[in-house]
């Protein structure tokens, strides 16, 4: 059963709108052309007829002018009548000849001879004018009256009056117009056909896009549409494909992220669970063990807190609703302060910390955020360098940038893992990293903070030899 909704869908669609628009346009054009042709044909034909009748009338008037004064003679009368009759047959019209008072002398239809003809055209002709005028008569339809004076020796002696039907002309026009209407229907049908096919070219891809978007709404992001040609619709298709690729990527990242987060949170939670359960299920646990276990639980809770804090901070960074608090800062001093803070950590592993200041730099930066980034990078260098190693920080300029280079003599990062170290939760050696207390979020956060400063961060590393991190920041901040 076809419902109203289906009909609406079928005929309310883009295709039908296009087809009906085209049809309407063509129809309007045809109507306009139609009435224009009709009108000009009518005017042309009737004007032509009037001019030809006027010419004929004048020729007759010239020929008759010598005879009108002697029309009383039977011979002359017959002669004039003969001329009038011949003309009447030739031009299929009623021909009348009047004297100077408007009395009909000759009538090719015989009925009016001897009577006065009271027609405006005749009166005007007797005043010396050539007149042709169209009338509508109930019995005969459209007619034209033509009247011209007959002039003899300078004075008007009478007039020629012709009444001719225009119906034949109008019949001709009507038949021409009928042919035109048939042609119009043909062109309408062709328009409908062509616009139907043409609208398909437009509506089909849109239907496919709609279909793809519907599937996306159901969560299937990996939709692709075929793209042909290089018009607006195919551009839309390409843009759509680009968008779905991106969305698919984002969706994958989101899934990975959620999986990572749950994993990262579950690990400390399971430790806590194991620790507390073993306390609960054992009777008579010595107090030192209690203390020891509780300290472990406490540190796992700290770790959970750290992960969650970092995560929330990262989410804020990615939403880009972090405003930088730019202030003029002395970079040399900032680095010295950071190194001072990290010194106890380095001392514990007997790592030699050094700072090479090639330049003195004062720039506009968000001091606390750059400090946070540097603590992370230098902290990593210390963390991932074994005992008795070296960590060196160097400050220098490069064109319109300044560079903070952090070099360590640590374990290094395998070449194939380098591209991933900025990913959230990514750690080269998961087990050891947990022991060192890292969350795997530090480099992610650092990269975002440096990017917010229009800077960039690059890492070079050789396994078992060491790692170099370059942080490049603009000397002139664009605030
Ligand atoms: N200087 C370095 N030397 C060796 N490995 C490093 C260094 N810096 C970072 N890494 C590796 O990159 C991973 C990601 O670093 P980061 O995001 O700071 O996380 P983490 O919390 O583990 O420090 C680290 O787990 C480590 O494997
Ligand atoms: Mg770190």
Short mmCIF file of C-alpha atoms and ligand atoms in Angstrom, two decimals:
data_model
loop_
_atom_site.label_atom_id
_atom_site.label_comp_id
_atom_site.label_asym_id
_atom_site.label_seq_id
_atom_site.Cartn_x
_atom_site.Cartn_y
_atom_site.Cartn_z
CA UNK A 1 0.00 0.00 0.00
CA UNK A 2 1.30 3.43 -0.91
CA UNK A 3 0.91 5.86 1.95
CA UNK A 4 0.67 9.63 1.67
CA UNK A 5 4.11 9.82 3.24
CA UNK A 6 5.59 7.71 0.46
CA UNK A 7 3.92 9.79 -2.20
CA UNK A 8 5.21 12.87 -0.50
CA UNK A 9 8.69 11.37 -0.44
CA UNK A 10 8.49 10.44 -4.09
CA UNK A 11 7.13 13.71 -5.38
CA UNK A 12 8.35 16.11 -2.72
CA UNK A 13 11.99 15.27 -3.33
CA UNK A 14 14.68 17.33 -4.93
CA UNK A 15 14.23 15.53 -8.23
CA UNK A 16 10.59 16.55 -8.53
CA UNK A 17 11.33 20.08 -7.48
CA UNK A 18 13.96 20.33 -10.21
CA UNK A 19 11.78 18.74 -12.85
CA UNK A 20 8.77 20.89 -12.03
CA UNK A 21 10.93 24.03 -11.95
CA UNK A 22 12.31 23.27 -15.39
CA UNK A 23 8.86 22.46 -16.74
CA UNK A 24 7.42 25.64 -15.31
CA UNK A 25 10.23 27.69 -16.85
CA UNK A 26 9.84 26.09 -20.26
CA UNK A 27 6.05 26.42 -20.07
CA UNK A 28 6.31 30.12 -19.24
CA UNK A 29 8.73 30.65 -22.11
CA UNK A 30 6.45 28.80 -24.50
CA UNK A 31 3.42 30.82 -23.40
CA UNK A 32 5.33 34.06 -23.88
CA UNK A 33 6.63 33.08 -27.30
CA UNK A 34 3.17 31.83 -28.19
CA UNK A 35 1.40 35.08 -27.44
CA UNK A 36 4.19 37.08 -29.07
CA UNK A 37 4.00 35.07 -32.29
CA UNK A 38 0.21 35.16 -32.28
CA UNK A 39 0.18 38.92 -31.88
CA UNK A 40 2.83 39.65 -34.50
CA UNK A 41 1.24 37.29 -37.03
CA UNK A 42 -2.10 39.04 -36.54
CA UNK A 43 -0.65 42.50 -36.95
CA UNK A 44 1.49 41.53 -39.93
CA UNK A 45 -1.28 39.81 -41.83
CA UNK A 46 -3.94 42.45 -41.25
CA UNK A 47 -1.56 45.32 -42.05
CA UNK A 48 -0.54 43.59 -45.23
CA UNK A 49 -4.16 43.06 -46.15
CA UNK A 50 -5.08 46.68 -45.47
CA UNK A 51 -2.16 47.97 -47.56
CA UNK A 52 -2.98 45.66 -50.44
CA UNK A 53 -6.67 46.66 -50.36
CA UNK A 54 -5.74 50.34 -50.26
CA UNK A 55 -3.46 49.87 -53.28
CA UNK A 56 -6.14 48.03 -55.23
CA UNK A 57 -8.74 50.65 -54.31
CA UNK A 58 -6.51 53.46 -55.51
CA UNK A 59 -5.81 51.73 -58.81
CA UNK A 60 -9.56 51.26 -59.33
CA UNK A 61 -10.28 54.85 -58.29
CA UNK A 62 -7.78 56.08 -60.88
CA UNK A 63 -9.27 53.93 -63.57
CA UNK A 64 -12.81 55.00 -62.74
CA UNK A 65 -12.28 58.72 -62.32
CA UNK A 66 -12.98 59.65 -65.99
CA UNK A 67 -16.26 57.74 -65.97
CA UNK A 68 -18.04 58.78 -62.80
CA UNK A 69 -19.50 61.98 -64.30
CA UNK A 70 -21.05 59.97 -67.12
CA UNK A 71 -22.28 57.09 -64.99
CA UNK A 72 -25.87 57.81 -66.13
CA UNK A 73 -25.06 56.41 -69.50
CA UNK A 74 -25.89 52.74 -69.63
CA UNK A 75 -22.65 51.90 -71.38
CA UNK A 76 -20.55 53.65 -68.80
CA UNK A 77 -22.56 52.15 -65.98
CA UNK A 78 -22.00 48.64 -67.34
CA UNK A 79 -18.30 49.31 -67.83
CA UNK A 80 -17.86 50.53 -64.27
CA UNK A 81 -19.91 47.67 -62.91
CA UNK A 82 -17.81 45.23 -64.89
CA UNK A 83 -14.60 46.62 -63.40
CA UNK A 84 -16.04 46.54 -59.88
CA UNK A 85 -17.28 42.95 -60.30
CA UNK A 86 -13.93 41.73 -61.61
CA UNK A 87 -12.14 43.29 -58.70
CA UNK A 88 -14.66 41.90 -56.26
CA UNK A 89 -14.08 38.37 -57.53
CA UNK A 90 -10.33 38.83 -57.68
CA UNK A 91 -9.97 40.01 -54.09
CA UNK A 92 -12.95 38.07 -52.70
CA UNK A 93 -14.46 41.25 -51.27
CA UNK A 94 -17.52 43.44 -51.65
CA UNK A 95 -16.73 46.43 -53.83
CA UNK A 96 -18.92 49.57 -53.91
CA UNK A 97 -18.62 52.81 -55.82
CA UNK A 98 -20.33 55.91 -54.48
CA UNK A 99 -20.93 59.38 -55.89
CA UNK A 100 -19.68 62.48 -54.13
CA UNK A 101 -22.69 62.46 -51.77
CA UNK A 102 -22.19 58.94 -50.57
CA UNK A 103 -24.93 57.42 -52.68
CA UNK A 104 -23.99 53.92 -53.86
CA UNK A 105 -23.76 53.81 -57.66
CA UNK A 106 -22.38 50.31 -57.99
CA UNK A 107 -22.42 47.43 -55.49
CA UNK A 108 -20.79 44.12 -56.42
CA UNK A 109 -23.43 42.45 -54.24
CA UNK A 110 -26.21 44.51 -55.96
CA UNK A 111 -28.24 45.11 -52.81
CA UNK A 112 -27.29 48.67 -51.91
CA UNK A 113 -27.36 50.44 -55.28
CA UNK A 114 -29.21 53.74 -55.14
CA UNK A 115 -29.03 53.93 -51.33
CA UNK A 116 -26.87 56.11 -49.16
CA UNK A 117 -24.17 54.21 -47.26
CA UNK A 118 -23.64 55.61 -43.85
CA UNK A 119 -20.12 54.51 -43.02
CA UNK A 120 -17.43 56.57 -41.32
CA UNK A 121 -14.78 55.31 -43.77
CA UNK A 122 -16.83 56.45 -46.77
CA UNK A 123 -17.41 59.91 -45.31
CA UNK A 124 -13.68 60.29 -44.66
CA UNK A 125 -12.85 59.16 -48.20
CA UNK A 126 -15.26 61.76 -49.59
CA UNK A 127 -13.25 64.31 -47.62
CA UNK A 128 -10.14 63.15 -49.51
CA UNK A 129 -8.68 60.56 -47.09
CA UNK A 130 -7.47 56.98 -47.62
CA UNK A 131 -9.01 54.93 -44.82
CA UNK A 132 -8.67 51.28 -43.73
CA UNK A 133 -10.26 50.12 -40.49
CA UNK A 134 -10.99 46.81 -38.85
CA UNK A 135 -14.46 45.91 -37.44
CA UNK A 136 -16.18 43.00 -35.85
CA UNK A 137 -19.59 42.07 -37.24
CA UNK A 138 -21.78 39.49 -35.57
CA UNK A 139 -22.75 37.80 -38.85
CA UNK A 140 -19.42 37.90 -40.67
CA UNK A 141 -16.83 38.03 -37.94
CA UNK A 142 -13.77 40.23 -38.44
CA UNK A 143 -13.85 42.50 -41.51
CA UNK A 144 -11.86 45.42 -42.80
CA UNK A 145 -13.43 48.48 -44.44
CA UNK A 146 -11.29 50.34 -46.95
CA UNK A 147 -12.36 53.59 -48.64
CA UNK A 148 -10.48 55.92 -51.01
CA UNK A 149 -11.68 59.02 -52.92
CA UNK A 150 -12.14 59.11 -56.71
CA UNK A 151 -10.62 62.33 -57.93
CA UNK A 152 -11.28 63.85 -61.33
CA UNK A 153 -9.72 67.13 -62.49
CA UNK A 154 -8.80 68.11 -58.99
CA UNK A 155 -12.10 67.51 -57.28
CA UNK A 156 -13.59 64.54 -55.45
CA UNK A 157 -16.29 62.96 -57.55
CA UNK A 158 -16.92 59.84 -55.57
CA UNK A 159 -15.31 57.00 -53.57
CA UNK A 160 -14.38 53.35 -53.76
CA UNK A 161 -15.53 51.38 -50.70
CA UNK A 162 -14.37 47.82 -50.10
CA UNK A 163 -15.49 45.48 -47.36
CA UNK A 164 -13.31 42.40 -46.96
CA UNK A 165 -13.42 39.53 -44.50
CA UNK A 166 -10.41 38.83 -42.31
CA UNK A 167 -11.64 35.41 -41.20
CA UNK A 168 -9.41 33.56 -43.64
CA UNK A 169 -6.39 35.28 -42.19
CA UNK A 170 -7.40 34.41 -38.67
CA UNK A 171 -8.06 30.82 -39.67
CA UNK A 172 -4.52 30.72 -41.07
CA UNK A 173 -3.09 32.12 -37.86
CA UNK A 174 -5.06 29.62 -35.81
CA UNK A 175 -3.75 26.70 -37.81
CA UNK A 176 -0.17 27.97 -37.48
CA UNK A 177 -0.67 28.34 -33.74
CA UNK A 178 -2.07 24.81 -33.47
CA UNK A 179 1.13 23.47 -35.00
CA UNK A 180 3.08 25.55 -32.58
CA UNK A 181 1.13 24.17 -29.62
CA UNK A 182 1.87 20.61 -30.74
CA UNK A 183 5.55 21.53 -30.98
CA UNK A 184 5.37 23.10 -27.51
CA UNK A 185 4.04 19.86 -26.05
CA UNK A 186 6.90 18.02 -27.65
CA UNK A 187 9.46 20.36 -26.20
CA UNK A 188 7.78 20.12 -22.78
CA UNK A 189 7.98 16.35 -22.92
CA UNK A 190 11.64 16.51 -23.95
CA UNK A 191 12.35 19.00 -21.14
CA UNK A 192 10.66 16.72 -18.64
CA UNK A 193 12.72 13.78 -19.85
CA UNK A 194 16.06 15.63 -19.89
CA UNK A 195 15.51 17.36 -16.55
CA UNK A 196 14.46 14.05 -15.03
CA UNK A 197 17.73 12.47 -16.08
CA UNK A 198 19.69 15.58 -15.19
CA UNK A 199 18.13 15.85 -11.73
CA UNK A 200 19.15 12.25 -11.18
CA UNK A 201 22.76 13.37 -11.52
CA UNK A 202 22.17 15.79 -8.67
CA UNK A 203 19.81 13.86 -6.45
CA UNK A 204 21.46 10.42 -6.61
CA UNK A 205 24.74 11.48 -4.94
CA UNK A 206 22.77 13.41 -2.32
CA UNK A 207 20.67 10.34 -1.62
CA UNK A 208 23.86 8.31 -1.23
CA UNK A 209 25.35 10.93 1.08
CA UNK A 210 22.17 10.94 3.17
CA UNK A 211 22.33 7.18 3.39
CA UNK A 212 25.96 7.37 4.55
CA UNK A 213 25.14 10.07 7.10
CA UNK A 214 22.30 7.91 8.46
CA UNK A 215 24.72 5.01 8.93
CA UNK A 216 27.12 7.37 10.68
CA UNK A 217 24.34 8.41 13.02
CA UNK A 218 24.16 4.73 13.99
CA UNK A 219 27.84 4.86 14.94
CA UNK A 220 29.42 3.43 11.77
CA UNK A 221 31.96 6.14 11.08
CA UNK A 222 33.93 4.46 8.32
CA UNK A 223 31.49 5.53 5.58
CA UNK A 224 32.82 6.46 2.14
CA UNK A 225 30.98 7.76 -0.92
CA UNK A 226 32.18 7.44 -4.51
CA UNK A 227 33.28 10.74 -6.02
CA UNK A 228 32.97 11.48 -9.72
CA UNK A 229 33.91 14.65 -11.58
CA UNK A 230 34.87 17.95 -10.07
CA UNK A 231 31.70 19.89 -9.32
CA UNK A 232 30.22 21.17 -6.05
CA UNK A 233 28.56 17.87 -5.28
CA UNK A 234 31.69 15.82 -5.85
CA UNK A 235 33.58 18.34 -3.70
CA UNK A 236 30.99 17.75 -1.01
CA UNK A 237 31.63 14.03 -1.44
CA UNK A 238 35.40 14.47 -1.03
CA UNK A 239 34.91 16.67 2.02
CA UNK A 240 32.56 14.07 3.45
CA UNK A 241 35.09 11.28 2.90
CA UNK A 242 37.79 13.37 4.54
CA UNK A 243 35.49 14.01 7.48
CA UNK A 244 34.62 10.35 7.95
CA UNK A 245 38.28 9.37 7.82
CA UNK A 246 39.03 11.93 10.50
CA UNK A 247 36.00 10.92 12.58
CA UNK A 248 36.95 7.29 12.29
CA UNK A 249 40.43 8.16 13.51
CA UNK A 250 39.09 10.21 16.39
CA UNK A 251 36.71 7.43 17.28
CA UNK A 252 39.54 4.91 17.30
CA UNK A 253 41.65 7.22 19.45
CA UNK A 254 38.76 7.69 21.81
CA UNK A 255 38.30 3.95 22.16
CA UNK A 256 42.02 3.44 22.71
CA UNK A 257 42.00 6.28 25.19
CA UNK A 258 39.14 4.83 27.19
CA UNK A 259 40.79 1.42 27.13
CA UNK A 260 44.10 2.94 28.27
CA UNK A 261 42.51 5.00 31.00
CA UNK A 262 40.60 2.04 32.37
CA UNK A 263 43.74 -0.06 32.26
CA UNK A 264 45.85 2.62 33.95
CA UNK A 265 43.26 3.15 36.66
CA UNK A 266 42.63 -0.51 37.19
CA UNK A 267 46.28 -1.34 37.92
CA UNK A 268 46.59 0.73 41.12
CA UNK A 269 43.03 -0.26 42.07
CA UNK A 270 43.89 -3.96 41.84
CA UNK A 271 47.01 -3.42 43.97
CA UNK A 272 44.88 -1.67 46.57
CA UNK A 273 42.34 -4.48 46.42
CA UNK A 274 44.99 -7.19 46.85
CA UNK A 275 46.68 -5.34 49.71
CA UNK A 276 43.47 -4.67 51.61
CA UNK A 277 42.05 -8.16 51.03
CA UNK A 278 45.18 -9.83 52.30
CA UNK A 279 44.91 -7.70 55.45
CA UNK A 280 41.24 -8.57 55.88
CA UNK A 281 41.63 -12.30 55.40
CA UNK A 282 44.67 -12.74 57.61
CA UNK A 283 44.17 -12.85 61.32
CA UNK A 284 46.63 -11.45 63.83
CA UNK A 285 48.66 -9.40 61.38
CA UNK A 286 51.61 -7.68 63.02
CA UNK A 287 51.32 -3.91 63.23
CA UNK A 288 54.42 -3.29 61.05
CA UNK A 289 52.84 -5.26 58.23
CA UNK A 290 49.65 -3.21 58.60
CA UNK A 291 51.72 -0.04 58.40
CA UNK A 292 53.71 -1.30 55.44
CA UNK A 293 50.57 -2.32 53.53
CA UNK A 294 48.82 0.93 54.32
CA UNK A 295 51.83 2.89 53.06
CA UNK A 296 51.65 0.89 49.82
CA UNK A 297 47.91 1.55 49.56
CA UNK A 298 48.55 5.24 50.18
CA UNK A 299 51.11 5.43 47.42
CA UNK A 300 48.76 3.69 44.99
CA UNK A 301 46.07 6.23 45.86
CA UNK A 302 48.59 9.00 45.19
CA UNK A 303 49.32 7.45 41.84
CA UNK A 304 45.60 7.28 41.02
CA UNK A 305 45.28 10.93 41.94
CA UNK A 306 48.24 11.86 39.80
CA UNK A 307 46.85 10.04 36.77
CA UNK A 308 43.45 11.65 37.18
CA UNK A 309 44.93 15.14 37.68
CA UNK A 310 47.10 14.75 34.59
CA UNK A 311 44.19 13.43 32.58
CA UNK A 312 41.94 16.33 33.52
CA UNK A 313 44.73 18.77 32.71
CA UNK A 314 45.26 17.12 29.31
CA UNK A 315 41.55 17.26 28.55
CA UNK A 316 41.59 20.98 29.33
CA UNK A 317 44.61 21.47 27.09
CA UNK A 318 42.94 19.64 24.22
CA UNK A 319 39.78 21.66 24.57
CA UNK A 320 42.09 24.66 24.08
CA UNK A 321 40.44 26.53 26.88
CA UNK A 322 43.76 27.14 28.57
CA UNK A 323 44.76 30.77 28.45
CA UNK A 324 48.47 31.48 28.57
CA UNK A 325 49.52 33.94 31.19
CA UNK A 326 52.34 35.67 29.32
CA UNK A 327 54.95 37.50 31.39
CA UNK A 328 58.45 38.69 30.70
CA UNK A 329 60.68 35.91 32.02
CA UNK A 330 64.37 35.34 32.33
CA UNK A 331 64.86 31.87 30.80
CA UNK A 332 68.39 31.34 32.22
CA UNK A 333 67.12 31.90 35.73
CA UNK A 334 64.09 29.66 35.16
CA UNK A 335 66.31 26.76 34.07
CA UNK A 336 68.71 27.30 36.99
CA UNK A 337 65.77 27.15 39.38
CA UNK A 338 64.46 23.93 37.84
CA UNK A 339 67.88 22.30 37.94
CA UNK A 340 68.18 23.31 41.58
CA UNK A 341 64.87 21.66 42.34
CA UNK A 342 65.81 18.43 40.53
CA UNK A 343 69.34 18.24 41.99
CA UNK A 344 68.42 15.97 44.95
CA UNK A 345 66.88 13.48 42.46
CA UNK A 346 70.07 13.52 40.35
CA UNK A 347 72.30 13.29 43.41
CA UNK A 348 70.48 10.17 44.53
CA UNK A 349 71.66 8.42 41.35
CA UNK A 350 74.95 10.28 41.30
CA UNK A 351 74.03 11.91 38.00
CA UNK A 352 76.04 14.95 36.97
CA UNK A 353 73.73 17.89 36.14
CA UNK A 354 75.19 20.73 34.05
CA UNK A 355 73.91 23.85 32.33
CA UNK A 356 75.64 25.55 29.38
CA UNK A 357 74.32 29.11 28.93
CA UNK A 358 75.42 30.30 25.47
CA UNK A 359 72.99 33.26 25.61
CA UNK A 360 70.98 35.23 28.08
CA UNK A 361 67.35 35.29 27.15
CA UNK A 362 64.41 37.30 28.33
CA UNK A 363 61.09 36.55 26.59
CA UNK A 364 57.36 36.66 27.01
CA UNK A 365 56.21 33.18 28.07
CA UNK A 366 53.79 31.57 30.45
CA UNK A 367 56.44 30.88 33.05
CA UNK A 368 54.66 28.19 35.04
CA UNK A 369 53.73 26.21 31.93
CA UNK A 370 57.23 26.32 30.47
CA UNK A 371 58.55 25.36 33.90
CA UNK A 372 56.18 22.40 33.99
CA UNK A 373 57.37 21.32 30.52
CA UNK A 374 61.04 21.60 31.44
CA UNK A 375 60.61 19.72 34.71
CA UNK A 376 59.04 16.95 32.70
CA UNK A 377 61.80 16.79 30.06
CA UNK A 378 64.73 17.16 32.48
CA UNK A 379 62.94 14.88 34.95
CA UNK A 380 62.66 12.21 32.22
CA UNK A 381 66.36 12.63 31.42
CA UNK A 382 67.27 11.97 35.06
CA UNK A 383 64.66 9.23 35.45
CA UNK A 384 65.73 7.27 32.37
CA UNK A 385 69.47 7.61 32.94
CA UNK A 386 71.17 4.96 35.04
CA UNK A 387 73.47 5.70 37.98
CA UNK A 388 76.63 7.79 37.43
CA UNK A 389 75.29 9.19 34.18
CA UNK A 390 75.22 12.73 32.87
CA UNK A 391 72.43 15.20 32.06
CA UNK A 392 73.33 18.43 30.29
CA UNK A 393 71.06 21.38 29.50
CA UNK A 394 72.10 23.93 26.87
CA UNK A 395 70.51 27.27 25.99
CA UNK A 396 71.19 28.99 22.63
CA UNK A 397 69.44 30.89 19.83
CA UNK A 398 68.70 29.84 16.27
CA UNK A 399 67.42 32.61 13.93
CA UNK A 400 64.17 33.90 15.52
CA UNK A 401 64.00 31.04 18.03
CA UNK A 402 65.69 30.03 21.21
CA UNK A 403 66.50 26.40 21.88
CA UNK A 404 66.63 24.45 25.11
CA UNK A 405 68.56 21.25 24.46
CA UNK A 406 68.37 18.50 27.09
CA UNK A 407 70.89 15.72 26.58
CA UNK A 408 71.32 12.62 28.73
CA UNK A 409 73.58 9.58 28.70
CA UNK A 410 70.70 7.26 29.50
CA UNK A 411 69.09 4.15 28.12
CA UNK A 412 67.72 5.86 25.00
CA UNK A 413 64.57 5.10 23.08
CA UNK A 414 64.38 2.50 20.28
CA UNK A 415 63.98 4.16 16.86
CA UNK A 416 60.66 2.42 16.12
CA UNK A 417 59.16 3.67 19.39
CA UNK A 418 60.17 7.29 18.93
CA UNK A 419 57.03 8.29 16.97
CA UNK A 420 54.79 7.18 19.84
CA UNK A 421 56.40 8.66 22.93
CA UNK A 422 54.14 11.73 22.76
CA UNK A 423 51.01 9.54 22.75
CA UNK A 424 48.97 9.46 25.91
CA UNK A 425 49.99 6.67 28.31
CA UNK A 426 52.75 5.53 25.96
CA UNK A 427 55.75 4.11 27.79
CA UNK A 428 58.65 2.29 26.25
CA UNK A 429 59.08 -0.11 29.14
CA UNK A 430 55.75 -0.38 30.90
CA UNK A 431 56.94 -2.41 33.89
CA UNK A 432 59.91 -0.23 34.71
CA UNK A 433 58.01 2.99 34.08
CA UNK A 434 55.49 2.04 36.70
CA UNK A 435 58.28 1.47 39.14
CA UNK A 436 59.67 4.91 38.32
CA UNK A 437 56.24 6.37 39.00
CA UNK A 438 55.51 7.77 35.52
CA UNK A 439 52.00 8.03 34.15
CA UNK A 440 52.96 8.17 30.47
CA UNK A 441 51.13 11.49 30.19
CA UNK A 442 54.08 13.83 30.76
CA UNK A 443 55.27 14.13 27.15
CA UNK A 444 51.68 14.51 25.88
CA UNK A 445 51.14 17.44 28.21
CA UNK A 446 54.55 18.92 27.44
CA UNK A 447 53.96 18.77 23.70
CA UNK A 448 50.62 20.55 24.04
CA UNK A 449 52.10 23.26 26.27
CA UNK A 450 54.97 23.92 23.84
CA UNK A 451 52.52 23.98 20.91
CA UNK A 452 50.41 26.57 22.77
CA UNK A 453 53.55 28.73 22.78
CA UNK A 454 53.93 28.25 19.00
CA UNK A 455 56.99 26.15 19.70
CA UNK A 456 58.03 22.66 18.74
CA UNK A 457 59.68 19.73 20.41
CA UNK A 458 61.96 17.14 18.76
CA UNK A 459 63.63 14.01 20.10
CA UNK A 460 66.74 12.20 18.90
CA UNK A 461 67.83 9.04 20.64
CA UNK A 462 70.24 6.12 20.45
CA UNK A 463 69.60 3.07 22.61
CA UNK A 464 72.10 2.69 25.47
CA UNK A 465 73.86 5.93 24.47
CA UNK A 466 71.35 8.58 25.36
CA UNK A 467 68.60 10.93 24.31
CA UNK A 468 68.52 14.57 23.14
CA UNK A 469 65.36 16.64 23.39
CA UNK A 470 65.20 20.00 21.58
CA UNK A 471 62.57 22.54 22.62
CA UNK A 472 62.35 25.44 20.14
CA UNK A 473 60.34 28.52 21.12
CA UNK A 474 59.88 31.85 19.33
CA UNK A 475 61.94 34.76 20.65
CA UNK A 476 59.08 37.13 19.88
CA UNK A 477 55.84 35.71 21.18
CA UNK A 478 52.72 36.43 19.15
CA UNK A 479 50.38 37.19 22.01
N1 LIG B 1 65.11 10.93 28.29
C1 LIG B 1 64.52 9.76 28.04
N2 LIG B 1 65.27 8.64 27.89
C2 LIG B 1 64.66 7.45 27.64
N3 LIG B 1 63.32 7.27 27.50
C3 LIG B 1 62.55 8.37 27.64
C4 LIG B 1 63.08 9.65 27.92
N4 LIG B 1 62.08 10.54 27.99
C5 LIG B 1 60.93 9.83 27.76
N5 LIG B 1 61.20 8.52 27.56
C6 LIG B 1 60.23 7.44 27.26
O1 LIG B 1 59.02 8.04 26.85
C7 LIG B 1 57.95 7.59 27.66
C8 LIG B 1 56.93 8.70 27.84
O2 LIG B 1 57.41 9.74 28.65
P1 LIG B 1 56.42 10.55 29.55
O3 LIG B 1 55.26 10.92 28.72
O4 LIG B 1 57.16 11.64 30.22
O5 LIG B 1 55.91 9.45 30.58
P2 LIG B 1 56.49 9.00 31.95
O6 LIG B 1 55.42 9.32 32.91
O7 LIG B 1 56.70 7.53 31.80
O8 LIG B 1 57.74 9.76 32.21
C9 LIG B 1 58.62 7.19 28.94
O9 LIG B 1 57.85 6.23 29.60
C10 LIG B 1 59.93 6.63 28.47
O10 LIG B 1 59.78 5.29 28.08
MG1 LIG B 2 57.74 11.94 32.29
#
